Protein backbone atom coordinates (compact mmCIF):
# COMPACT_ATOMS: atom_id res chain seq x y z
CA UNK A 1 0.63 -5.00 -16.74
CA UNK A 2 -1.62 -8.00 -16.18
CA UNK A 3 -2.44 -9.38 -12.72
CA UNK A 4 0.00 -12.28 -12.97
CA UNK A 5 2.93 -10.02 -13.91
CA UNK A 6 2.05 -7.57 -11.15
CA UNK A 7 1.84 -10.31 -8.52
CA UNK A 8 5.14 -11.83 -9.69
CA UNK A 9 6.87 -8.45 -9.55
CA UNK A 10 5.49 -7.82 -6.06
CA UNK A 11 6.68 -11.22 -4.82
CA UNK A 12 10.16 -10.50 -6.17
CA UNK A 13 10.18 -7.05 -4.57
CA UNK A 14 9.03 -8.39 -1.20
CA UNK A 15 11.47 -11.30 -1.20
CA UNK A 16 14.36 -8.99 -2.01
CA UNK A 17 13.25 -6.40 0.55
CA UNK A 18 12.50 -3.86 -2.17
CA UNK A 19 8.72 -3.75 -1.72
CA UNK A 20 6.89 -0.80 -0.25
CA UNK A 21 6.28 -0.48 3.47
CA UNK A 22 2.67 -1.48 2.80
CA UNK A 23 3.73 -4.65 0.96
CA UNK A 24 6.12 -5.63 3.74
CA UNK A 25 3.47 -5.16 6.43
CA UNK A 26 0.89 -7.03 4.34
CA UNK A 27 3.31 -9.92 3.95
CA UNK A 28 3.68 -10.13 7.73
CA UNK A 29 -0.06 -10.75 8.08
CA UNK A 30 -0.30 -12.86 4.89
CA UNK A 31 -2.50 -10.35 3.05
CA UNK A 32 -2.47 -10.47 -0.74
CA UNK A 33 -2.71 -7.51 -3.09
CA UNK A 34 -6.33 -8.39 -3.93
CA UNK A 35 -7.31 -8.61 -0.25
CA UNK A 36 -5.66 -5.25 0.46
CA UNK A 37 -7.43 -3.54 -2.45
CA UNK A 38 -10.75 -5.11 -1.45
CA UNK A 39 -10.43 -3.87 2.13
CA UNK A 40 -9.43 -0.41 0.94
CA UNK A 41 -12.46 -0.33 -1.39
CA UNK A 42 -14.73 -1.15 1.56
CA UNK A 43 -13.37 2.00 3.20
CA UNK A 44 -14.17 4.21 0.21
CA UNK A 45 -10.83 4.17 -1.59
CA UNK A 46 -10.80 3.71 -5.37
CA UNK A 47 -8.97 0.74 -6.84
CA UNK A 48 -6.36 2.87 -8.67
CA UNK A 49 -5.64 4.82 -5.48
CA UNK A 50 -5.40 1.62 -3.42
CA UNK A 51 -2.95 0.27 -5.99
CA UNK A 52 -0.82 3.42 -5.68
CA UNK A 53 -0.81 3.03 -1.90
CA UNK A 54 0.15 -0.65 -2.28
CA UNK A 55 3.07 0.29 -4.54
CA UNK A 56 4.22 2.94 -2.07
CA UNK A 57 3.93 5.90 -4.39
CA UNK A 58 3.10 8.11 -1.39
CA UNK A 59 6.59 7.40 -0.03
CA UNK A 60 8.07 9.90 -2.50
CA UNK A 61 6.32 12.95 -1.03
CA UNK A 62 8.51 15.34 0.93
CA UNK A 63 5.72 17.41 2.50
CA UNK A 64 2.47 15.66 3.32
CA UNK A 65 0.71 18.99 3.91
CA UNK A 66 0.70 19.35 0.13
CA UNK A 67 -1.21 16.10 -0.26
CA UNK A 68 -3.78 15.55 2.48
CA UNK A 69 -5.53 12.93 0.37
CA UNK A 70 -2.49 10.67 0.80
CA UNK A 71 -2.78 10.96 4.57
CA UNK A 72 -6.44 10.01 4.42
CA UNK A 73 -5.61 6.94 2.36
CA UNK A 74 -2.73 6.05 4.66
CA UNK A 75 -5.10 6.13 7.61
CA UNK A 76 -7.35 3.68 5.76
CA UNK A 77 -4.36 1.46 4.96
CA UNK A 78 -3.28 1.53 8.60
CA UNK A 79 -6.71 0.27 9.64
CA UNK A 80 -6.60 -2.48 7.00
CA UNK A 81 -3.11 -3.57 8.10
CA UNK A 82 -3.90 -3.13 11.81
CA UNK A 83 -0.94 -0.80 12.46
CA UNK A 84 -0.51 2.82 13.48
CA UNK A 85 -0.34 5.36 10.66
CA UNK A 86 3.20 6.33 11.69
CA UNK A 87 4.49 2.88 10.69
CA UNK A 88 3.52 3.62 7.08
CA UNK A 89 5.41 6.89 6.80
CA UNK A 90 8.84 6.79 5.16
CA UNK A 91 11.76 7.38 7.49
C-alpha cells in the first residue's frame, strides 16, 4: 500500500471511529502518521514496528506477558502521545 492510500484509509478509519486507540489519540493532538513514526524512531523503534503500533496490532493480544516487546513499544508511544500507558491498552 502506498503512502497516499494508507493515509486515506487512516483518515476514513479515524472519522468513522474505527481507528486504533493510537490513531484516535494522535488525532486529538493533530499528529500525523509520519510525525508519530518519526518520534517513535527517535526513541529506538523501527519503522515497521511503529507502523504496527499505529495500526493497533498490539490490541489483539490477550496476555501481554507473552509479548513484552509490545509493552516496551507502548511505553514509547505513550511518551510520544503524552498520555499514560494505560490509556493505550484495549479495554
